[in-house]
Amino acid sequence: MELHRRNVLGLGGLAALATLLPACASALPETDVTAAGFGENATGTVRLWCRAATVVGVRQTVDAFNASQDRVTVEVTPVLDGQYVTKLATAIRGGNVPDIVDIDDINSMLFIYRDSFTDLTPLVQQLGFADQLNPGQLRLAVRNDKNYGIPYIADNSAVFYNTELFEKVGLDPLEHTQDIDGMLEAARAIGGLGDGTYGWSVEGNSAGILGFVVQPHIWAADEPNIVGDVGAQRGAIEGNDAIRRTFDFYRTMWKEKLMPQANFSGDGSRWGADFRDGKVGMFPSNFSLAVLNATPEMQAKTGVVLLPGPDGGRATFAGGDNLCIPRGAPNASGAWEFAKFALDVPQQQNLPAGGYIPVRSDAATPEYREKFPLAVAPLDGIAGAYAPTTLAYNLLFNQQDSPWIAAFRRAVFDDDLDGALAQGQKDFDRVLEQAQL
């Protein structure tokens, strides 16, 4: 998934959501998911809304489900990411909801806090593999210890590296991607090869991408950049040593010309092209951009690890989609039958073919590892999958004028680290104060 095309939801959008769902959506009936036979031998049609950005991965699962039986048919309706939140809110307000939604996990909370989704807790507890599910995504569907959705497809950030370039400079990529100092040493060595070769590359003018690939360095150090419960949150930017050192890492690489000049204006439209051309030593991205779109020759000289913290540790952005059943869904039983099918290991193991990562750690069987070796790291490191639980994620990170991209660019490109952190703290606190519904 290309992060620059994530849904952009401003303060006006949050206000619109509050207007569309003014009190709570609990006026719609909630299906009794504990009823005998629920989620088994369903019939009829299941209407599934999915994000246009993830329709390829969704359709392959839907086609397999429809071919596996003839009792129930899933019909897919792709919705543009930028319209998804408003369209779903409108459908809920009008009482004409789809049976199941494939929703960006970051946006799940917007509806969970409006009582719009069915409580699936008993069903999740019966799965038998709940402890294998991606914890970062699962956390984004939980409120007050109740599950209102389940992870379906994962989109995780990682550091992909060019083994050929590491060999040329005589460095071990695993050893030199354990912390920031090691990566900086490797970037300097690879950048010293010349001939248009760079140690690192990032799209420095794409808010969504910077949220996706820079934040995990902070989380790997167990340093959150948002603290407090939803409704009473504040930023943890100024005084955050992990953020300071991560921004300084990028600032140093920019000053030493270890990143391409094009990174300054990179908006995601050519994300990963320089890495796939073999000109970049290390590239923070996702499986789809770094691997699926690469030639077999480039894939053969690509390695991957999760993003390290300043002094070690590993983390990844718990991106992807959750499956949720809206209250009032006409065929909730059929919807849950499809959800169970989507979570079965065979379906999960086929997700990398569409550019995504399984949400079940036990999908990483020997056969899977052999078929998709560059889609294993997020599963082996699934405990490090994280994304902040907040109603203001889009405001803080995805909008092009968001505080995160502003702080990053001021620190890295304007060489004003102290000013970036101080202003970032003010901007995070302002947005969090205004955006809590």
Short mmCIF file of C-alpha atoms in Angstrom, two decimals:
data_model
loop_
_atom_site.label_atom_id
_atom_site.label_comp_id
_atom_site.label_asym_id
_atom_site.label_seq_id
_atom_site.Cartn_x
_atom_site.Cartn_y
_atom_site.Cartn_z
CA MET A 1 0.00 0.00 0.00
CA GLU A 2 1.23 3.47 -0.80
CA LEU A 3 0.96 5.44 2.41
CA HIS A 4 0.63 8.81 0.71
CA ARG A 5 -2.82 7.79 -0.45
CA ARG A 6 -4.14 6.96 3.00
CA ASN A 7 -7.40 8.61 3.95
CA VAL A 8 -7.00 12.28 4.83
CA LEU A 9 -9.44 13.31 7.55
CA GLY A 10 -9.13 16.85 8.88
CA LEU A 11 -10.79 18.58 11.80
CA GLY A 12 -13.67 19.33 9.48
CA GLY A 13 -13.92 15.63 8.71
CA LEU A 14 -14.00 14.73 12.38
CA ALA A 15 -16.69 17.32 12.93
CA ALA A 16 -18.65 15.86 10.02
CA LEU A 17 -18.37 12.39 11.53
CA ALA A 18 -19.68 13.73 14.81
CA THR A 19 -22.61 15.29 12.95
CA LEU A 20 -23.40 12.14 10.98
CA LEU A 21 -23.23 10.00 14.12
CA PRO A 22 -24.38 12.59 16.69
CA ALA A 23 -25.06 10.47 19.75
CA CYS A 24 -24.25 6.89 19.05
CA ALA A 25 -25.07 4.37 16.36
CA SER A 26 -26.47 1.97 18.94
CA ALA A 27 -29.93 2.88 17.58
CA LEU A 28 -29.11 0.20 15.01
CA PRO A 29 -29.76 -3.31 16.35
CA GLU A 30 -26.80 -5.42 17.40
CA THR A 31 -26.87 -9.03 16.27
CA ASP A 32 -26.74 -11.70 18.95
CA VAL A 33 -23.45 -13.30 17.97
CA THR A 34 -23.90 -15.98 20.63
CA ALA A 35 -27.01 -17.38 18.97
CA ALA A 36 -26.83 -21.05 18.04
CA GLY A 37 -25.45 -21.56 14.54
CA PHE A 38 -24.22 -17.99 14.13
CA GLY A 39 -21.51 -17.82 11.49
CA GLU A 40 -22.22 -21.32 10.19
CA ASN A 41 -24.08 -22.50 7.07
CA ALA A 42 -25.20 -18.98 6.22
CA THR A 43 -27.13 -18.25 3.04
CA GLY A 44 -27.82 -15.29 0.79
CA THR A 45 -25.55 -12.37 -0.03
CA VAL A 46 -22.90 -10.65 2.06
CA ARG A 47 -22.16 -7.07 1.09
CA LEU A 48 -18.53 -6.22 1.81
CA TRP A 49 -17.10 -2.72 1.56
CA CYS A 50 -13.34 -2.55 1.12
CA ARG A 51 -10.80 0.19 0.63
CA ALA A 52 -9.91 0.78 -3.01
CA ALA A 53 -6.24 0.65 -1.96
CA THR A 54 -6.55 -2.95 -0.77
CA VAL A 55 -9.09 -4.32 -3.26
CA VAL A 56 -6.58 -6.67 -4.92
CA GLY A 57 -5.85 -8.49 -1.67
CA VAL A 58 -9.54 -8.55 -0.74
CA ARG A 59 -10.78 -9.88 -4.06
CA GLN A 60 -8.45 -12.87 -4.04
CA THR A 61 -9.92 -13.96 -0.70
CA VAL A 62 -13.50 -13.26 -1.77
CA ASP A 63 -13.06 -15.26 -4.99
CA ALA A 64 -11.69 -18.20 -3.02
CA PHE A 65 -14.57 -18.02 -0.53
CA ASN A 66 -17.25 -17.86 -3.22
CA ALA A 67 -15.67 -20.81 -5.01
CA SER A 68 -15.52 -22.88 -1.81
CA GLN A 69 -19.31 -23.18 -1.36
CA ASP A 70 -22.60 -22.21 -3.00
CA ARG A 71 -24.71 -21.10 -0.04
CA VAL A 72 -23.58 -17.51 0.37
CA THR A 73 -22.04 -15.03 -2.05
CA VAL A 74 -19.82 -12.14 -1.02
CA GLU A 75 -20.18 -9.01 -3.17
CA VAL A 76 -17.33 -6.50 -3.01
CA THR A 77 -17.80 -2.74 -3.21
CA PRO A 78 -14.51 -0.79 -3.34
CA VAL A 79 -14.68 2.68 -1.77
CA LEU A 80 -12.07 5.35 -2.40
CA ASP A 81 -9.90 5.76 0.67
CA GLY A 82 -10.50 9.48 0.87
CA GLN A 83 -14.29 8.94 0.94
CA TYR A 84 -14.46 5.81 3.09
CA VAL A 85 -15.06 7.35 6.50
CA THR A 86 -17.75 9.75 5.32
CA LYS A 87 -19.56 7.16 3.18
CA LEU A 88 -19.62 4.61 5.96
CA ALA A 89 -20.84 7.20 8.46
CA THR A 90 -23.59 8.22 6.04
CA ALA A 91 -24.65 4.59 5.57
CA ILE A 92 -24.81 4.08 9.34
CA ARG A 93 -26.81 7.28 9.82
CA GLY A 94 -29.23 6.14 7.09
CA GLY A 95 -29.55 2.63 8.53
CA ASN A 96 -28.44 0.99 5.28
CA VAL A 97 -25.13 -0.59 6.22
CA PRO A 98 -22.99 -3.22 4.51
CA ASP A 99 -22.73 -6.59 6.19
CA ILE A 100 -18.99 -6.32 6.79
CA VAL A 101 -16.36 -3.66 6.26
CA ASP A 102 -12.67 -3.99 5.44
CA ILE A 103 -11.48 -0.76 7.06
CA ASP A 104 -8.09 0.85 7.56
CA ASP A 105 -7.16 -0.26 11.06
CA ILE A 106 -6.19 3.30 12.00
CA ASN A 107 -9.77 4.44 11.30
CA SER A 108 -11.45 1.59 13.18
CA MET A 109 -11.51 3.60 16.40
CA LEU A 110 -13.48 6.44 14.84
CA PHE A 111 -16.48 4.11 14.58
CA ILE A 112 -15.85 1.97 17.64
CA TYR A 113 -16.07 5.10 19.79
CA ARG A 114 -19.44 5.86 18.16
CA ASP A 115 -20.83 2.40 18.99
CA SER A 116 -21.13 1.65 15.29
CA PHE A 117 -19.67 -1.87 15.20
CA THR A 118 -20.86 -5.19 16.61
CA ASP A 119 -19.19 -6.60 19.71
CA LEU A 120 -17.38 -9.71 18.45
CA THR A 121 -15.66 -10.63 21.71
CA PRO A 122 -17.24 -14.11 22.16
CA LEU A 123 -16.44 -14.99 18.55
CA VAL A 124 -12.82 -13.85 18.78
CA GLN A 125 -12.37 -15.84 21.97
CA GLN A 126 -13.60 -18.97 20.19
CA LEU A 127 -11.19 -18.69 17.28
CA GLY A 128 -8.50 -20.75 18.98
CA PHE A 129 -5.70 -18.68 17.47
CA ALA A 130 -6.40 -15.21 18.84
CA ASP A 131 -2.99 -15.17 20.50
CA GLN A 132 -1.40 -15.55 17.05
CA LEU A 133 -3.06 -12.41 15.64
CA ASN A 134 -1.13 -9.22 14.99
CA PRO A 135 -1.30 -7.46 18.39
CA GLY A 136 -0.92 -3.95 16.99
CA GLN A 137 -3.87 -4.32 14.65
CA LEU A 138 -5.97 -6.19 17.18
CA ARG A 139 -5.40 -3.38 19.70
CA LEU A 140 -6.94 -0.92 17.23
CA ALA A 141 -10.21 -2.86 17.33
CA VAL A 142 -10.49 -3.14 21.11
CA ARG A 143 -12.25 -0.80 23.52
CA ASN A 144 -12.91 -1.54 27.19
CA ASP A 145 -11.55 -5.06 26.68
CA LYS A 146 -14.13 -5.82 23.99
CA ASN A 147 -13.28 -6.78 20.39
CA TYR A 148 -15.12 -4.88 17.70
CA GLY A 149 -13.12 -6.25 14.80
CA ILE A 150 -10.34 -8.60 13.79
CA PRO A 151 -7.17 -8.04 11.78
CA TYR A 152 -7.39 -9.26 8.21
CA ILE A 153 -4.44 -8.08 6.11
CA ALA A 154 -1.24 -6.50 7.38
CA ASP A 155 0.89 -3.80 5.78
CA ASN A 156 4.09 -3.55 7.80
CA SER A 157 7.09 -1.26 7.56
CA ALA A 158 10.63 -2.64 7.53
CA VAL A 159 14.17 -1.88 6.37
CA PHE A 160 14.93 -3.54 3.05
CA TYR A 161 18.61 -3.69 2.14
CA ASN A 162 20.71 -4.39 -0.95
CA THR A 163 22.99 -7.34 -0.13
CA GLU A 164 25.18 -6.66 -3.16
CA LEU A 165 26.02 -3.13 -2.00
CA PHE A 166 26.77 -4.39 1.52
CA GLU A 167 29.10 -6.98 0.06
CA LYS A 168 30.92 -4.31 -1.95
CA VAL A 169 31.74 -2.36 1.21
CA GLY A 170 32.52 -5.47 3.24
CA LEU A 171 29.80 -5.04 5.86
CA ASP A 172 27.36 -7.53 7.37
CA PRO A 173 23.83 -6.13 6.81
CA LEU A 174 22.38 -7.91 9.84
CA GLU A 175 25.07 -6.52 12.11
CA HIS A 176 24.78 -3.00 10.70
CA THR A 177 20.99 -2.72 10.89
CA GLN A 178 20.69 -3.39 14.62
CA ASP A 179 20.72 0.25 15.68
CA ILE A 180 21.08 3.77 14.36
CA ASP A 181 24.85 3.97 14.72
CA GLY A 182 25.30 0.80 12.69
CA MET A 183 22.97 2.00 9.95
CA LEU A 184 24.75 5.35 9.77
CA GLU A 185 28.12 3.60 9.41
CA ALA A 186 26.69 1.44 6.63
CA ALA A 187 25.09 4.43 4.90
CA ARG A 188 28.41 6.26 4.88
CA ALA A 189 30.25 3.26 3.46
CA ILE A 190 27.68 2.61 0.74
CA GLY A 191 27.38 6.31 -0.10
CA GLY A 192 31.14 6.34 -0.54
CA LEU A 193 30.85 3.97 -3.50
CA GLY A 194 29.88 6.92 -5.68
CA ASP A 195 28.29 6.49 -9.12
CA GLY A 196 24.94 7.76 -7.88
CA THR A 197 24.74 5.26 -5.03
CA TYR A 198 23.19 6.29 -1.71
CA GLY A 199 23.08 4.73 1.71
CA TRP A 200 19.42 5.50 2.43
CA SER A 201 16.30 6.82 0.74
CA VAL A 202 12.97 8.09 2.07
CA GLU A 203 10.11 10.09 0.59
CA GLY A 204 10.66 13.23 2.64
CA ASN A 205 7.61 15.13 1.46
CA SER A 206 4.95 12.48 2.01
CA ALA A 207 3.23 12.75 5.38
CA GLY A 208 1.79 9.24 5.36
CA ILE A 209 5.06 7.59 4.42
CA LEU A 210 7.00 9.44 7.11
CA GLY A 211 4.46 8.31 9.70
CA PHE A 212 4.78 4.73 8.44
CA VAL A 213 8.56 4.38 8.35
CA VAL A 214 9.94 6.86 10.90
CA GLN A 215 7.73 6.24 13.93
CA PRO A 216 8.77 2.58 14.44
CA HIS A 217 12.29 3.73 15.37
CA ILE A 218 10.70 5.46 18.35
CA TRP A 219 8.43 2.58 19.29
CA ALA A 220 11.38 0.14 19.13
CA ALA A 221 12.83 2.16 22.02
CA ASP A 222 9.55 1.82 23.97
CA GLU A 223 9.01 5.57 23.66
CA PRO A 224 5.44 6.49 22.62
CA ASN A 225 4.90 9.82 20.93
CA ILE A 226 1.27 10.00 22.10
CA VAL A 227 0.41 9.36 25.75
CA GLY A 228 -2.82 9.13 27.70
CA ASP A 229 -6.22 7.59 27.05
CA VAL A 230 -8.42 8.59 24.14
CA GLY A 231 -10.19 11.77 25.14
CA ALA A 232 -7.32 12.98 27.31
CA GLN A 233 -4.24 12.52 25.16
CA ARG A 234 -1.19 14.69 24.69
CA GLY A 235 1.96 14.55 22.63
CA ALA A 236 5.29 13.21 23.86
CA ILE A 237 7.60 14.97 21.41
CA GLU A 238 9.81 17.46 23.20
CA GLY A 239 12.09 15.64 25.61
CA ASN A 240 11.60 12.36 23.76
CA ASP A 241 15.16 11.08 23.33
CA ALA A 242 14.19 8.45 20.76
CA ILE A 243 12.58 11.06 18.50
CA ARG A 244 15.52 13.41 18.90
CA ARG A 245 18.03 10.72 17.96
CA THR A 246 15.93 9.42 15.08
CA PHE A 247 15.49 12.88 13.58
CA ASP A 248 19.20 13.53 14.12
CA PHE A 249 20.00 10.29 12.26
CA TYR A 250 18.05 11.54 9.27
CA ARG A 251 19.48 15.06 9.60
CA THR A 252 23.02 13.69 9.54
CA MET A 253 22.38 11.58 6.46
CA TRP A 254 20.86 14.57 4.67
CA LYS A 255 23.72 16.89 5.57
CA GLU A 256 26.28 14.30 4.47
CA LYS A 257 24.42 13.68 1.20
CA LEU A 258 23.83 10.02 2.01
CA MET A 259 20.26 10.37 0.72
CA PRO A 260 19.25 11.46 -2.81
CA GLN A 261 18.41 15.14 -3.29
CA ALA A 262 15.06 13.98 -4.68
CA ASN A 263 14.10 12.89 -1.14
CA PHE A 264 13.45 16.53 -0.28
CA SER A 265 10.44 16.72 -2.59
CA GLY A 266 9.58 13.01 -2.76
CA ASP A 267 5.80 12.71 -2.47
CA GLY A 268 5.46 8.95 -2.89
CA SER A 269 4.76 8.94 -6.61
CA ARG A 270 8.08 7.19 -7.30
CA TRP A 271 8.49 5.57 -3.92
CA GLY A 272 11.08 2.81 -4.06
CA ALA A 273 12.18 3.26 -7.69
CA ASP A 274 15.76 4.13 -6.68
CA PHE A 275 16.02 1.07 -4.42
CA ARG A 276 14.58 -1.24 -7.06
CA ASP A 277 17.13 0.18 -9.50
CA GLY A 278 19.91 -1.03 -7.19
CA LYS A 279 21.15 2.46 -6.25
CA VAL A 280 20.22 2.50 -2.54
CA GLY A 281 21.69 0.45 0.29
CA MET A 282 18.81 0.66 2.78
CA PHE A 283 15.19 1.52 2.17
CA PRO A 284 12.43 1.78 4.81
CA SER A 285 9.19 0.70 3.15
CA ASN A 286 6.78 -2.23 2.85
CA PHE A 287 6.77 -5.59 1.07
CA SER A 288 4.70 -4.41 -1.86
CA LEU A 289 6.94 -1.49 -2.85
CA ALA A 290 10.31 -3.06 -2.10
CA VAL A 291 9.71 -6.62 -3.27
CA LEU A 292 6.52 -7.25 -5.22
CA ASN A 293 7.27 -4.47 -7.71
CA ALA A 294 10.94 -5.44 -8.09
CA THR A 295 12.52 -7.62 -10.76
CA PRO A 296 13.48 -11.20 -9.84
CA GLU A 297 17.13 -10.11 -10.06
CA MET A 298 16.59 -7.34 -7.51
CA GLN A 299 14.52 -9.58 -5.26
CA ALA A 300 17.42 -12.05 -5.16
CA LYS A 301 19.74 -9.43 -3.67
CA THR A 302 17.24 -7.98 -1.19
CA GLY A 303 17.18 -8.63 2.54
CA VAL A 304 14.84 -7.33 5.23
CA VAL A 305 14.72 -6.60 8.96
CA LEU A 306 12.25 -4.69 11.08
CA LEU A 307 13.09 -1.10 11.93
CA PRO A 308 15.51 -0.75 14.86
CA GLY A 309 15.45 1.75 17.69
CA PRO A 310 18.37 4.10 18.36
CA ASP A 311 20.02 1.51 20.61
CA GLY A 312 18.40 -1.65 19.28
CA GLY A 313 15.07 -3.37 19.56
CA ARG A 314 12.73 -3.82 16.60
CA ALA A 315 9.31 -2.45 15.67
CA THR A 316 7.00 -2.20 12.70
CA PHE A 317 3.98 -0.09 11.86
CA ALA A 318 0.88 -2.22 12.39
CA GLY A 319 -0.76 -1.03 9.20
CA GLY A 320 -3.40 -2.88 7.24
CA ASP A 321 -7.09 -3.55 7.51
CA ASN A 322 -9.51 -4.85 10.11
CA LEU A 323 -12.77 -6.63 9.40
CA CYS A 324 -15.71 -5.19 11.36
CA ILE A 325 -19.43 -5.93 11.24
CA PRO A 326 -21.60 -2.79 11.50
CA ARG A 327 -24.53 -2.82 13.85
CA GLY A 328 -27.68 -3.47 11.82
CA ALA A 329 -25.89 -5.67 9.28
CA PRO A 330 -28.59 -7.71 7.47
CA ASN A 331 -26.42 -10.81 7.09
CA ALA A 332 -24.05 -10.68 10.03
CA SER A 333 -23.92 -14.48 10.22
CA GLY A 334 -22.69 -14.73 6.63
CA ALA A 335 -20.27 -11.91 7.28
CA TRP A 336 -18.66 -13.77 10.19
CA GLU A 337 -18.47 -16.97 8.15
CA PHE A 338 -16.51 -15.05 5.52
CA ALA A 339 -14.30 -13.46 8.21
CA LYS A 340 -13.37 -16.89 9.59
CA PHE A 341 -12.52 -18.08 6.09
CA ALA A 342 -10.37 -15.00 5.48
CA LEU A 343 -8.38 -15.78 8.62
CA ASP A 344 -7.76 -19.43 7.74
CA VAL A 345 -4.06 -20.16 7.22
CA PRO A 346 -4.35 -20.99 3.47
CA GLN A 347 -5.92 -17.61 2.72
CA GLN A 348 -3.48 -15.79 4.96
CA GLN A 349 -0.49 -17.48 3.34
CA ASN A 350 -1.57 -16.25 -0.08
CA LEU A 351 -1.71 -12.56 0.91
CA PRO A 352 1.89 -11.72 -0.16
CA ALA A 353 0.90 -12.53 -3.74
CA GLY A 354 -1.27 -9.41 -3.55
CA GLY A 355 1.33 -7.34 -1.70
CA TYR A 356 0.27 -7.86 1.91
CA ILE A 357 1.40 -9.75 5.01
CA PRO A 358 -0.60 -12.32 7.01
CA VAL A 359 -1.98 -11.24 10.37
CA ARG A 360 -1.38 -14.68 11.90
CA SER A 361 2.13 -15.48 13.08
CA ASP A 362 1.49 -19.21 12.63
CA ALA A 363 1.11 -18.63 8.89
CA ALA A 364 4.92 -18.61 8.70
CA THR A 365 5.24 -22.33 8.03
CA PRO A 366 8.34 -23.77 6.34
CA GLU A 367 6.47 -23.78 3.04
CA TYR A 368 5.51 -20.12 3.45
CA ARG A 369 9.08 -19.16 4.35
CA GLU A 370 10.39 -20.81 1.22
CA LYS A 371 7.78 -19.20 -1.05
CA PHE A 372 7.84 -15.69 0.46
CA PRO A 373 11.19 -15.29 2.29
CA LEU A 374 10.97 -11.49 2.23
CA ALA A 375 7.51 -11.54 3.84
CA VAL A 376 8.59 -13.38 6.98
CA ALA A 377 10.22 -10.68 9.13
CA PRO A 378 6.93 -9.03 10.22
CA LEU A 379 5.61 -12.42 11.34
CA ASP A 380 8.72 -13.39 13.27
CA GLY A 381 8.65 -9.94 14.87
CA ILE A 382 4.88 -9.69 15.21
CA ALA A 383 5.17 -8.69 18.88
CA GLY A 384 6.79 -5.45 17.68
CA ALA A 385 3.78 -4.45 15.57
CA TYR A 386 2.29 -1.21 16.89
CA ALA A 387 0.21 1.79 15.93
CA PRO A 388 -1.12 4.42 18.34
CA THR A 389 -4.71 4.20 19.53
CA THR A 390 -6.05 7.69 18.88
CA LEU A 391 -8.90 9.40 17.08
CA ALA A 392 -6.50 11.96 15.67
CA TYR A 393 -4.05 9.82 13.70
CA ASN A 394 -4.87 11.35 10.32
CA LEU A 395 -4.59 14.85 11.73
CA LEU A 396 -1.26 14.18 13.40
CA PHE A 397 0.45 12.14 10.70
CA ASN A 398 -1.34 11.72 7.36
CA GLN A 399 -2.34 15.24 6.39
CA GLN A 400 0.25 17.07 4.35
CA ASP A 401 0.26 19.90 6.92
CA SER A 402 0.36 17.52 9.88
CA PRO A 403 2.62 18.13 12.90
CA TRP A 404 4.73 15.01 12.26
CA ILE A 405 5.85 15.90 8.74
CA ALA A 406 6.36 19.52 9.81
CA ALA A 407 8.62 18.48 12.68
CA PHE A 408 10.54 15.99 10.54
CA ARG A 409 11.21 18.45 7.73
CA ARG A 410 12.19 21.25 10.10
CA ALA A 411 14.63 18.98 11.93
CA VAL A 412 16.08 17.20 8.90
CA PHE A 413 16.00 19.64 6.01
CA ASP A 414 16.05 22.95 7.92
CA ASP A 415 18.64 21.74 10.45
CA ASP A 416 16.58 22.97 13.41
CA LEU A 417 16.17 19.97 15.69
CA ASP A 418 15.37 21.87 18.89
CA GLY A 419 12.84 24.10 17.19
CA ALA A 420 11.20 21.13 15.49
CA LEU A 421 10.69 19.27 18.75
CA ALA A 422 9.43 22.30 20.65
CA GLN A 423 6.94 23.25 17.94
CA GLY A 424 5.98 19.62 17.44
CA GLN A 425 5.00 19.35 21.09
CA LYS A 426 2.77 22.40 20.81
CA ASP A 427 1.16 21.20 17.58
CA PHE A 428 0.53 17.67 18.87
CA ASP A 429 -1.10 19.00 22.03
CA ARG A 430 -3.24 21.46 20.06
CA VAL A 431 -4.50 18.82 17.63
CA LEU A 432 -5.16 16.27 20.36
CA GLU A 433 -7.10 18.80 22.40
CA GLN A 434 -9.26 19.80 19.45
CA ALA A 435 -9.77 16.38 17.89
CA GLN A 436 -11.09 14.26 20.76
CA LEU A 437 -14.71 13.39 20.04
#
